[in-house]
Amino acid sequence: MSAVLRVPRPRLSLQLATEAIAARGGVILLAVALLVFLAAPLATLFIRSLEDRAGVFVGLANFTAYFATPAFARSATNTLVFAGLTTAITVPLAFLFAYAIQRSCIPLKGLWRGIALLPILAPSMLAALSFIYLFGNQGWLKFVLGWFGVSTVYGMPGMVLSMSFASFPHAVMILLAGLALSDARLYEAADALATPGWRKFWTITLPGARYGLISAALVVFTMAVSEFGVPKVIGGNTSVLAIDIYKQVIGQQNFSLGAVVGLALLLPAVAAFAIDTIVRRKQSALLTARSVPYAPKPERLRDALLLAYVILLSAALLLVIGMAVFGSFVKIWPYNLSFTLNHYTFGFEEAGVEQAWRNSLVMAACCAVAGTAVTFAGAYWMEKTGLDRSRGFGWLRGPLQLLAMLPMAVPGLVLGIGYILFFNAPANPLNLLYGTMTILVLSTVVHFYSSSHLTAVTALKQLDNEFESVSASLRVPFYKTFWRVTVPVCLPSILDIGRYYFVNAMTTISAVVFLYSPMTTLASISIVQLDEAGNVGSAAAMATLIVATSAVVTALAFVLEAWLIRRTQAWWRR
């Protein structure tokens, strides 16, 4: 009997040793990748900010000179006003919209939710083009501006309107989650005390959604601070920090001053991220083991008012998207509104947009496939293997988690400048990546890594570590457990990550605007180029094409997801 028990031990020990080596190798690869493609470019950006244009160390002289200029005060003030107004408008609108879906009995909630998320499929410049069609010098509704004492849509008014449209779905998603759960016992106690509805809202609903409101406000504020496309298209002469970076790097080739402006742009984003982290730590659970989930009860007047609001806001969102689509199919706005495809043929044949669209499609597909694989594998190594079983690598958990969350606090423009300075250095052996599609994919994956990593970690944490332990005791290799158990169970989250990467890669502009070459021009960048050339119709056509592509791929992804889940997760069904 004892001889029988001794036979598998060496083989089991060899298997565990092999798995430990593979796990350690994965952890090391993840750490090296984050250091090379995230930490090193940011460190290079900081070092360059301390040098002059010739590369001579000057300390804080660049900061002192730039902060003392009237241009910095003007741009910083405009940036904060722009972000503040956008936040003040977007968050209340999104909160009331999310409240109508989660806390009322209005019909067709799925339809309204879908319409609210449509702007995610569009580049932010689409809203700017639509508002030019609507409220510009030749706009249909330009007379409406006079009601509010606004003389022109160009500048701060148009920037705030466009950014509110672009950031609205992000705030709605956060607030939908913030309002999803509540303890019904609180409302029952309030009803027993004959508490008025408005008092229940102020004393129960708002405090319960406090964290969601703060998170939504910080996300919208950070998006507005780092936004480049909207100020570029509809900003007019209103200077913001994002435009200053573009002018310094592209216009004047002053990388030292561009690095200074980039670090200045980084400060509000880092402050918002720090506040969000502090608030998250203080957030307490809304539901306990004794809680009763809240379900809204029909109230005719409340539901009617909220339904009217949701319909009105949904119509406004569809109008903005529809206006850009309409403008791409008319000959000369607003003088000749006959149907034409000239804006599409001009963009494809003369402006080279066909290549730009293909490049975006290739980049988005590469980000969806490679980005999803790297993100999920990295999260798996951190959560399930190397940092739990390897005592010598346990100290890496904290630094890796910090690096994984860092992209969330780094604006895309700042990351793009860091990539220029780091990868374009002649002494860097990775210089061969500069100007290629590879660096566009890398920068995009890194830019959107944090949210994808959190999604993967959340999915993996739902799996008990006993799966790996049982597999090891049965001498099943870890990669078989990963492929047969971990991936099928986490498949919905994996597909969500891929869809997230694809859509953002199609619409992004902030990081890649500094990294593309004539052969790797992207569709989102071509919108800015066409608008600068005065071809607003062709720019609207390119934006429409991006929306259509994102929508089609998203629909196909949902169909694929349903098919894969039906085949791989049949064990869920009884």
Coordinates of C-alpha atoms in Angstrom, one line a residue:
M1 CA 0.0 0.0 0.0
S2 CA 2.8 2.4 0.9
A3 CA 4.6 1.7 -2.3
V4 CA 1.5 2.6 -4.2
L5 CA 1.2 5.9 -2.4
R6 CA 4.8 6.9 -3.1
V7 CA 4.6 6.5 -6.8
P8 CA 2.8 9.8 -7.8
R9 CA 4.6 12.1 -5.4
P10 CA 7.7 12.8 -7.6
R11 CA 5.5 13.4 -10.6
L12 CA 3.2 15.7 -8.5
S13 CA 6.1 17.6 -7.2
L14 CA 7.5 18.1 -10.7
Q15 CA 4.1 19.3 -11.9
L16 CA 3.9 21.8 -9.0
A17 CA 7.4 23.0 -9.6
T18 CA 6.7 23.5 -13.3
E19 CA 3.5 25.4 -12.6
A20 CA 5.3 27.6 -10.1
I21 CA 8.0 28.4 -12.7
A22 CA 5.3 29.2 -15.3
A23 CA 3.5 31.4 -12.8
R24 CA 6.6 33.3 -11.8
G25 CA 7.5 33.7 -15.5
G26 CA 4.0 35.2 -16.2
V27 CA 4.3 37.6 -13.2
I28 CA 7.7 38.7 -14.4
L29 CA 6.5 39.2 -18.0
L30 CA 3.5 41.3 -16.7
A31 CA 5.8 43.4 -14.5
V32 CA 8.3 44.0 -17.4
A33 CA 5.5 44.9 -19.8
L34 CA 4.0 47.5 -17.4
L35 CA 7.4 48.9 -16.6
V36 CA 8.4 49.2 -20.3
F37 CA 5.1 50.4 -21.8
L38 CA 3.8 52.5 -18.9
A39 CA 6.3 53.5 -16.2
A40 CA 9.3 54.1 -18.5
P41 CA 7.4 56.5 -20.9
L42 CA 6.0 58.5 -17.9
A43 CA 9.5 58.6 -16.3
T44 CA 10.9 59.8 -19.6
L45 CA 8.2 62.5 -19.7
F46 CA 9.2 63.7 -16.3
I47 CA 12.9 63.8 -17.1
R48 CA 12.3 65.7 -20.3
S49 CA 10.4 68.4 -18.4
L50 CA 13.6 69.1 -16.5
E51 CA 15.6 69.7 -19.7
D52 CA 15.7 72.5 -22.3
R53 CA 15.1 72.0 -26.0
A54 CA 18.7 71.0 -26.4
G55 CA 18.5 68.3 -23.7
V56 CA 20.5 70.2 -21.1
F57 CA 19.3 69.8 -17.5
V58 CA 17.6 73.0 -16.3
G59 CA 15.7 71.8 -13.2
L60 CA 12.4 73.5 -12.6
A61 CA 13.1 76.4 -15.0
N62 CA 10.6 75.2 -17.6
F63 CA 7.9 74.9 -15.0
T64 CA 8.7 78.4 -13.6
A65 CA 8.7 80.0 -17.0
Y66 CA 5.5 78.3 -18.2
F67 CA 3.5 78.9 -15.0
A68 CA 4.4 82.5 -15.1
T69 CA 3.0 83.1 -18.5
P70 CA -0.6 84.5 -19.1
A71 CA -1.2 81.6 -21.5
F72 CA -1.0 79.1 -18.7
A73 CA -3.4 81.0 -16.4
R74 CA -5.8 81.4 -19.3
S75 CA -5.6 77.7 -20.4
A76 CA -5.8 76.3 -16.9
T77 CA -8.8 78.5 -16.0
N78 CA -10.6 77.5 -19.2
T79 CA -9.8 73.8 -18.6
L80 CA -11.2 73.9 -15.1
V81 CA -14.2 75.9 -16.1
F82 CA -14.9 73.5 -19.0
A83 CA -14.6 70.5 -16.8
G84 CA -16.6 72.0 -14.0
L85 CA -19.5 73.1 -16.2
T86 CA -19.5 69.7 -17.9
T87 CA -19.7 67.9 -14.6
A88 CA -22.3 70.2 -13.2
I89 CA -24.6 69.6 -16.2
T90 CA -23.9 65.9 -17.0
V91 CA -24.1 64.4 -13.5
P92 CA -27.6 65.7 -12.5
L93 CA -28.9 64.8 -15.9
A94 CA -27.4 61.3 -15.7
F95 CA -28.6 60.8 -12.1
L96 CA -32.2 61.6 -12.9
F97 CA -32.0 59.3 -16.0
A98 CA -30.6 56.4 -13.9
Y99 CA -33.1 57.1 -11.2
A100 CA -35.9 56.8 -13.7
I101 CA -34.6 53.4 -14.8
Q102 CA -33.8 51.9 -11.4
R103 CA -36.3 53.6 -9.0
S104 CA -39.5 53.9 -11.1
C105 CA -41.9 51.7 -13.0
I106 CA -41.6 53.4 -16.5
P107 CA -42.0 51.0 -19.5
L108 CA -39.3 50.1 -22.0
K109 CA -36.4 50.5 -19.6
G110 CA -34.1 48.4 -21.8
L111 CA -34.7 50.7 -24.7
W112 CA -33.9 53.9 -22.8
R113 CA -30.8 52.3 -21.3
G114 CA -29.6 51.3 -24.8
I115 CA -30.2 54.8 -26.1
A116 CA -28.3 56.4 -23.2
L117 CA -25.3 54.2 -24.0
L118 CA -25.2 55.0 -27.7
P119 CA -22.7 57.9 -27.4
I120 CA -20.0 55.4 -26.4
L121 CA -20.0 54.1 -30.0
A122 CA -19.2 57.6 -31.4
P123 CA -16.0 59.6 -31.2
S124 CA -16.4 62.8 -29.1
M125 CA -15.9 64.9 -32.2
L126 CA -19.3 63.7 -33.6
A127 CA -21.1 65.7 -31.0
A128 CA -19.1 68.8 -31.8
L129 CA -19.9 68.4 -35.5
S130 CA -23.6 67.9 -34.7
F131 CA -23.8 71.0 -32.5
I132 CA -22.1 73.0 -35.3
Y133 CA -24.9 71.8 -37.6
L134 CA -27.6 72.7 -35.0
F135 CA -26.3 75.9 -33.4
G136 CA -23.4 77.1 -35.7
N137 CA -23.5 80.2 -37.8
Q138 CA -25.7 78.4 -40.3
G139 CA -27.4 76.1 -37.8
W140 CA -31.1 75.3 -37.8
L141 CA -31.5 76.1 -34.1
K142 CA -29.0 79.0 -33.7
F143 CA -31.8 81.3 -32.5
V144 CA -32.2 79.1 -29.4
L145 CA -28.8 80.4 -28.2
G146 CA -30.2 83.9 -27.9
W147 CA -32.7 82.7 -25.3
F148 CA -29.8 81.9 -23.0
G149 CA -27.8 85.0 -23.8
V150 CA -25.2 83.1 -25.8
S151 CA -24.0 84.7 -29.0
T152 CA -22.1 81.8 -30.6
V153 CA -21.8 78.0 -30.1
Y154 CA -18.1 78.2 -30.8
G155 CA -15.9 78.2 -27.7
M156 CA -17.0 77.3 -24.2
P157 CA -20.8 76.8 -24.9
G158 CA -20.2 74.3 -27.7
M159 CA -17.4 72.5 -25.8
V160 CA -19.6 72.0 -22.7
L161 CA -22.6 70.8 -24.8
S162 CA -20.4 68.4 -26.8
M163 CA -18.5 67.0 -23.8
S164 CA -21.8 66.6 -21.8
F165 CA -23.1 64.4 -24.7
A166 CA -19.8 62.4 -24.8
S167 CA -19.5 61.8 -21.1
F168 CA -23.2 61.2 -20.4
P169 CA -23.2 57.4 -20.9
H170 CA -20.2 56.9 -18.6
A171 CA -22.0 58.8 -15.8
V172 CA -25.2 56.8 -16.5
M173 CA -23.4 53.5 -16.2
I174 CA -21.9 54.4 -12.8
L175 CA -25.1 55.8 -11.4
L176 CA -27.1 52.8 -12.6
A177 CA -24.8 50.6 -10.5
G178 CA -25.0 53.1 -7.6
L179 CA -28.8 53.0 -7.6
A180 CA -29.2 49.3 -8.3
L181 CA -29.1 48.2 -4.7
S182 CA -30.9 49.6 -1.6
D183 CA -32.4 48.3 1.6
A184 CA -36.2 48.3 1.3
R185 CA -36.5 48.3 5.1
L186 CA -35.4 52.0 5.2
Y187 CA -38.2 53.0 2.9
E188 CA -40.7 50.8 4.8
A189 CA -39.8 52.5 8.0
A190 CA -40.1 55.9 6.3
D191 CA -43.6 55.0 5.0
A192 CA -44.6 53.9 8.5
L193 CA -43.6 57.3 9.8
A194 CA -45.6 59.0 7.0
T195 CA -42.4 60.6 5.6
P196 CA -43.0 62.7 2.4
G197 CA -41.5 61.5 -0.8
W198 CA -39.1 64.4 -1.2
R199 CA -37.7 63.8 2.3
K200 CA -37.2 60.1 1.6
F201 CA -35.3 61.1 -1.5
W202 CA -33.0 63.5 0.4
T203 CA -32.4 61.3 3.5
I204 CA -32.3 57.8 2.0
T205 CA -31.8 57.8 -1.8
L206 CA -29.2 60.5 -2.1
P207 CA -27.0 59.3 0.8
G208 CA -27.2 55.7 -0.5
A209 CA -26.0 56.9 -4.0
R210 CA -23.4 59.2 -2.6
Y211 CA -20.4 57.1 -3.8
G212 CA -21.9 56.7 -7.3
L213 CA -22.4 60.4 -7.6
I214 CA -18.9 61.2 -6.5
S215 CA -17.4 58.6 -8.8
A216 CA -19.5 59.8 -11.7
A217 CA -18.5 63.4 -11.1
L218 CA -14.8 62.5 -10.9
V219 CA -15.0 60.4 -14.1
V220 CA -16.8 63.2 -16.1
F221 CA -14.4 65.8 -14.7
T222 CA -11.3 63.8 -15.6
M223 CA -12.7 63.1 -19.1
A224 CA -13.3 66.8 -19.7
V225 CA -9.9 67.9 -18.4
S226 CA -8.0 65.5 -20.8
E227 CA -10.4 65.9 -23.8
F228 CA -8.7 67.0 -27.0
G229 CA -11.1 66.3 -29.9
V230 CA -14.0 68.5 -28.7
P231 CA -12.0 71.7 -28.1
K232 CA -10.1 71.1 -31.4
V233 CA -13.3 71.0 -33.4
I234 CA -15.7 73.4 -31.7
G235 CA -13.5 75.3 -29.2
G236 CA -12.7 78.2 -31.5
N237 CA -10.2 80.5 -29.8
T238 CA -10.8 79.1 -26.3
S239 CA -7.5 77.6 -25.2
V240 CA -7.3 74.6 -22.9
L241 CA -4.3 72.6 -21.7
A242 CA -5.0 69.7 -24.1
I243 CA -4.7 72.1 -27.1
D244 CA -1.6 73.7 -25.6
I245 CA 0.1 70.3 -25.5
Y246 CA -0.8 69.7 -29.2
K247 CA 0.5 73.1 -30.2
Q248 CA 3.8 72.7 -28.3
V249 CA 4.5 69.1 -29.5
I250 CA 3.1 69.1 -33.1
G251 CA 3.2 72.8 -33.9
Q252 CA 6.5 74.0 -32.3
Q253 CA 8.2 70.6 -31.7
N254 CA 9.0 71.9 -28.2
F255 CA 8.9 68.6 -26.4
S256 CA 10.3 70.0 -23.1
L257 CA 7.5 72.5 -22.7
G258 CA 5.0 69.9 -24.0
A259 CA 6.2 67.6 -21.2
V260 CA 5.6 70.4 -18.7
V261 CA 2.1 71.0 -19.9
G262 CA 1.5 67.3 -19.9
L263 CA 2.5 67.1 -16.2
A264 CA 0.2 70.1 -15.5
L265 CA -2.6 68.2 -17.2
L266 CA -1.8 65.1 -15.1
L267 CA -2.4 66.9 -11.8
P268 CA -6.2 67.2 -11.9
A269 CA -6.6 63.6 -13.1
V270 CA -4.3 62.3 -10.3
A271 CA -6.2 64.4 -7.7
A272 CA -9.5 63.0 -9.0
F273 CA -8.2 59.5 -8.9
A274 CA -6.9 60.0 -5.3
I275 CA -10.3 61.4 -4.1
D276 CA -12.1 58.5 -5.7
T277 CA -9.8 56.0 -4.0
I278 CA -10.3 57.7 -0.6
V279 CA -14.1 57.7 -1.1
R280 CA -14.1 54.1 -2.2
R281 CA -12.4 53.0 1.1
K282 CA -15.0 54.8 3.2
Q283 CA -17.9 53.3 1.2
S284 CA -19.9 50.9 3.3
A285 CA -22.1 48.1 2.1
L286 CA -25.7 49.0 1.2
L287 CA -27.0 45.5 1.6
T288 CA -26.3 43.1 4.5
A289 CA -27.4 39.6 5.2
R290 CA -30.6 40.9 6.8
S291 CA -31.4 43.5 4.1
V292 CA -34.4 43.3 1.9
P293 CA -33.8 44.4 -1.8
Y294 CA -35.8 47.4 -2.7
A295 CA -38.3 47.2 -5.6
P296 CA -40.1 50.4 -6.8
K297 CA -43.8 50.6 -6.6
P298 CA -45.9 52.3 -9.3
E299 CA -46.7 55.9 -8.7
R300 CA -48.7 57.5 -11.6
L301 CA -47.5 61.1 -11.3
R302 CA -43.9 60.2 -10.6
D303 CA -43.7 57.6 -13.4
A304 CA -45.3 59.9 -15.9
L305 CA -42.9 62.8 -15.2
L306 CA -39.9 60.5 -15.3
L307 CA -41.0 58.9 -18.5
A308 CA -41.5 62.3 -20.1
Y309 CA -38.0 63.3 -19.0
V310 CA -36.4 60.0 -20.3
I311 CA -38.2 60.4 -23.6
L312 CA -37.1 64.0 -23.9
L313 CA -33.4 63.3 -23.1
S314 CA -33.4 60.2 -25.3
A315 CA -34.7 62.3 -28.2
A316 CA -32.0 64.8 -27.6
L317 CA -29.3 62.1 -27.7
L318 CA -30.8 60.7 -30.9
L319 CA -31.0 64.2 -32.4
V320 CA -27.3 64.8 -31.8
I321 CA -26.3 61.5 -33.5
G322 CA -28.9 61.8 -36.2
M323 CA -27.8 65.4 -37.1
A324 CA -24.2 64.2 -37.8
V325 CA -25.6 61.4 -39.9
F326 CA -27.9 63.7 -41.8
G327 CA -25.2 66.2 -42.4
S328 CA -23.0 63.6 -44.0
F329 CA -25.7 62.9 -46.6
V330 CA -26.6 66.4 -47.8
K331 CA -24.7 68.3 -50.5
I332 CA -24.1 71.8 -49.0
W333 CA -25.4 72.6 -45.5
P334 CA -27.8 74.4 -45.2
Y335 CA -28.3 75.6 -48.8
N336 CA -28.7 72.4 -50.7
L337 CA -30.2 69.6 -48.6
S338 CA -30.5 67.1 -51.4
F339 CA -29.1 63.5 -50.9
T340 CA -25.6 62.8 -51.9
L341 CA -22.7 60.4 -51.2
N342 CA -20.1 63.0 -52.2
H343 CA -18.8 63.4 -48.6
Y344 CA -18.1 59.7 -48.4
T345 CA -16.6 59.4 -51.9
F346 CA -14.4 62.5 -51.3
G347 CA -13.2 61.1 -48.0
F348 CA -12.5 57.7 -49.4
E349 CA -11.0 58.7 -52.8
E350 CA -9.3 62.0 -52.3
A351 CA -8.7 62.4 -48.6
G352 CA -7.4 58.8 -48.1
V353 CA -10.1 58.0 -45.5
E354 CA -10.5 54.5 -46.8
Q355 CA -7.0 53.6 -45.5
A356 CA -7.6 55.4 -42.3
W357 CA -10.8 53.4 -41.7
R358 CA -9.1 50.2 -42.5
N359 CA -6.2 51.1 -40.1
S360 CA -8.7 51.8 -37.4
L361 CA -10.5 48.5 -38.0
V362 CA -7.2 46.6 -37.9
M363 CA -6.0 48.4 -34.8
A364 CA -9.3 47.9 -33.0
A365 CA -9.3 44.2 -33.8
C366 CA -5.7 43.8 -32.6
C367 CA -6.6 45.7 -29.4
A368 CA -9.7 43.5 -28.9
V369 CA -7.8 40.2 -29.3
A370 CA -4.3 40.9 -28.0
G371 CA -5.5 43.4 -25.3
T372 CA -8.0 41.0 -24.0
A373 CA -5.6 38.1 -23.9
V374 CA -2.9 40.1 -22.1
T375 CA -5.3 41.7 -19.7
F376 CA -7.0 38.5 -18.6
A377 CA -3.7 36.5 -18.5
G378 CA -2.2 39.3 -16.4
A379 CA -5.1 39.3 -14.0
Y380 CA -5.0 35.5 -13.8
W381 CA -1.3 35.5 -12.9
M382 CA -1.8 38.1 -10.2
E383 CA -4.9 36.6 -8.7
K384 CA -4.6 32.8 -9.2
T385 CA -1.0 31.8 -9.5
G386 CA 2.3 33.6 -9.1
L387 CA 1.7 36.1 -6.3
D388 CA -0.3 33.6 -4.1
R389 CA 2.0 30.6 -4.3
S390 CA 5.5 32.1 -4.8
R391 CA 6.7 33.5 -1.6
G392 CA 9.6 35.2 -3.2
F393 CA 7.3 37.2 -5.5
G394 CA 4.6 38.2 -2.9
W395 CA 6.1 41.6 -2.6
L396 CA 5.3 42.3 -6.3
R397 CA 1.5 42.4 -5.6
G398 CA 1.4 46.0 -4.4
P399 CA 3.6 47.5 -7.1
L400 CA 1.8 45.5 -9.8
Q401 CA -1.6 46.6 -8.6
L402 CA -0.4 50.2 -8.6
L403 CA 0.9 50.0 -12.1
A404 CA -2.3 48.3 -13.3
M405 CA -4.4 51.2 -11.9
L406 CA -2.1 54.0 -13.0
P407 CA -3.5 54.3 -16.6
M408 CA -6.8 55.3 -15.1
A409 CA -5.2 58.5 -13.8
V410 CA -3.1 59.2 -16.8
P411 CA -4.7 61.3 -19.7
G412 CA -4.2 59.9 -23.1
L413 CA -2.3 63.0 -24.3
V414 CA 0.2 62.6 -21.5
L415 CA 0.7 59.0 -22.3
G416 CA 1.1 59.9 -26.0
I417 CA 3.9 62.4 -25.3
G418 CA 5.6 59.9 -23.0
Y419 CA 5.6 57.4 -25.9
I420 CA 7.1 59.9 -28.3
L421 CA 9.9 60.8 -25.9
F422 CA 10.6 57.2 -24.9
F423 CA 10.2 55.2 -28.2
N424 CA 11.5 57.9 -30.5
A425 CA 14.9 58.1 -28.8
P426 CA 17.6 56.8 -31.1
A427 CA 19.4 54.9 -28.3
N428 CA 16.2 53.0 -27.4
P429 CA 16.3 49.5 -29.0
L430 CA 12.5 49.6 -29.2
N431 CA 12.8 52.6 -31.5
L432 CA 11.8 50.4 -34.4
L433 CA 8.2 50.3 -33.0
Y434 CA 7.8 54.1 -33.5
G435 CA 5.5 55.0 -36.4
T436 CA 4.1 51.5 -36.7
M437 CA 0.7 50.0 -36.1
T438 CA 2.2 48.1 -33.1
I439 CA 2.8 51.2 -31.1
L440 CA -0.7 52.4 -31.7
V441 CA -2.0 49.1 -30.4
L442 CA 0.3 49.2 -27.4
S443 CA -0.6 52.7 -26.4
T444 CA -4.3 52.0 -26.8
V445 CA -4.2 48.8 -24.7
V446 CA -2.2 50.6 -22.0
H447 CA -4.5 53.6 -22.1
F448 CA -7.6 51.5 -21.4
Y449 CA -5.9 48.8 -19.4
S450 CA -7.2 49.7 -15.9
S451 CA -10.9 49.3 -16.5
S452 CA -10.3 46.0 -18.4
H453 CA -8.0 44.8 -15.6
L454 CA -10.6 45.5 -12.9
T455 CA -13.3 43.7 -15.0
A456 CA -11.0 40.6 -15.2
V457 CA -10.1 40.7 -11.6
T458 CA -13.7 41.0 -10.5
A459 CA -14.6 37.9 -12.6
L460 CA -11.6 35.9 -11.3
K461 CA -12.4 36.7 -7.7
Q462 CA -15.8 35.0 -8.1
L463 CA -13.9 31.7 -8.6
D464 CA -12.9 29.8 -5.5
N465 CA -9.2 29.0 -5.3
E466 CA -10.2 25.4 -4.6
F467 CA -10.5 24.8 -8.3
E468 CA -6.7 25.2 -8.7
S469 CA -6.0 23.1 -5.5
V470 CA -8.2 20.2 -6.6
S471 CA -6.7 20.3 -10.1
A472 CA -3.2 20.1 -8.6
S473 CA -4.2 17.2 -6.3
L474 CA -5.6 15.4 -9.4
R475 CA -2.4 16.1 -11.3
V476 CA -4.3 18.1 -13.9
P477 CA -1.9 20.7 -15.5
F478 CA -2.8 24.3 -14.6
Y479 CA -3.3 25.3 -18.3
K480 CA -6.0 22.7 -18.7
T481 CA -7.8 24.0 -15.7
F482 CA -7.4 27.5 -17.0
W483 CA -8.8 26.6 -20.4
R484 CA -11.6 24.2 -19.3
V485 CA -12.8 25.9 -16.1
T486 CA -11.5 29.5 -15.7
V487 CA -12.1 30.7 -19.3
P488 CA -15.6 29.3 -19.7
V489 CA -16.8 30.6 -16.3
C490 CA -15.3 34.1 -17.0
L491 CA -16.3 34.1 -20.7
P492 CA -18.9 36.9 -20.4
S493 CA -16.4 39.2 -18.8
I494 CA -13.7 38.3 -21.4
L495 CA -16.1 39.2 -24.2
D496 CA -17.0 42.4 -22.4
I497 CA -13.3 43.3 -22.3
G498 CA -12.8 42.6 -26.0
R499 CA -15.8 44.7 -26.9
Y500 CA -14.6 47.5 -24.6
Y501 CA -11.2 47.5 -26.3
F502 CA -12.6 47.5 -29.8
V503 CA -15.1 50.4 -29.4
N504 CA -12.5 52.6 -27.5
A505 CA -9.9 51.8 -30.1
M506 CA -12.2 52.9 -32.9
T507 CA -13.1 56.2 -31.2
T508 CA -9.9 57.2 -29.4
I509 CA -7.7 60.1 -30.5
S510 CA -5.9 61.5 -27.4
A511 CA -3.0 59.1 -27.2
V512 CA -2.6 58.1 -30.8
V513 CA -2.7 61.7 -32.2
F514 CA 1.0 62.0 -31.4
L515 CA 2.0 58.5 -32.6
Y516 CA 0.5 57.9 -36.1
S517 CA 2.4 58.0 -39.3
P518 CA 1.2 58.8 -42.9
M519 CA 0.7 55.0 -43.3
T520 CA -1.1 54.5 -40.0
T521 CA -3.5 57.4 -40.0
L522 CA -6.7 56.4 -38.1
A523 CA -10.3 57.2 -38.8
S524 CA -10.7 59.3 -35.6
I525 CA -7.6 61.4 -36.6
S526 CA -9.0 61.9 -40.1
I527 CA -12.0 63.6 -38.6
V528 CA -9.8 66.3 -37.1
Q529 CA -7.9 66.6 -40.4
L530 CA -11.0 66.9 -42.5
D531 CA -12.5 69.5 -40.1
E532 CA -9.3 71.6 -40.2
A533 CA -9.5 71.5 -44.0
G534 CA -13.1 72.8 -43.8
N535 CA -14.7 69.6 -45.1
V536 CA -17.2 69.4 -42.3
G537 CA -19.5 67.1 -44.3
S538 CA -16.7 64.6 -44.9
A539 CA -15.7 64.8 -41.2
A540 CA -19.3 64.0 -40.3
A541 CA -19.3 61.1 -42.8
M542 CA -16.1 59.7 -41.1
A543 CA -17.7 60.0 -37.7
T544 CA -20.9 58.3 -39.0
L545 CA -18.8 55.5 -40.4
I546 CA -17.1 55.0 -37.0
V547 CA -20.5 54.8 -35.3
A548 CA -21.8 52.3 -37.9
T549 CA -18.7 50.1 -37.5
S550 CA -18.8 50.1 -33.7
A551 CA -22.5 49.4 -33.8
V552 CA -22.2 46.5 -36.2
V553 CA -19.3 44.9 -34.4
T554 CA -21.0 45.4 -31.0
A555 CA -24.2 43.7 -32.4
L556 CA -22.1 40.8 -33.8
A557 CA -20.3 40.5 -30.5
F558 CA -23.6 40.2 -28.6
V559 CA -24.7 37.4 -31.0
L560 CA -21.3 35.6 -30.6
E561 CA -21.5 36.0 -26.9
A562 CA -25.0 34.4 -26.7
W563 CA -23.8 31.5 -28.9
L564 CA -20.6 30.9 -26.9
I565 CA -22.3 31.2 -23.5
R566 CA -25.0 28.7 -24.7
R567 CA -22.2 26.2 -25.7
T568 CA -19.8 26.7 -22.8
Q569 CA -22.1 27.4 -19.8
A570 CA -24.8 24.9 -20.2
W571 CA -24.1 23.7 -16.7
W572 CA -25.8 26.9 -15.4
R573 CA -29.2 25.8 -16.8
R574 CA -31.3 23.3 -15.0

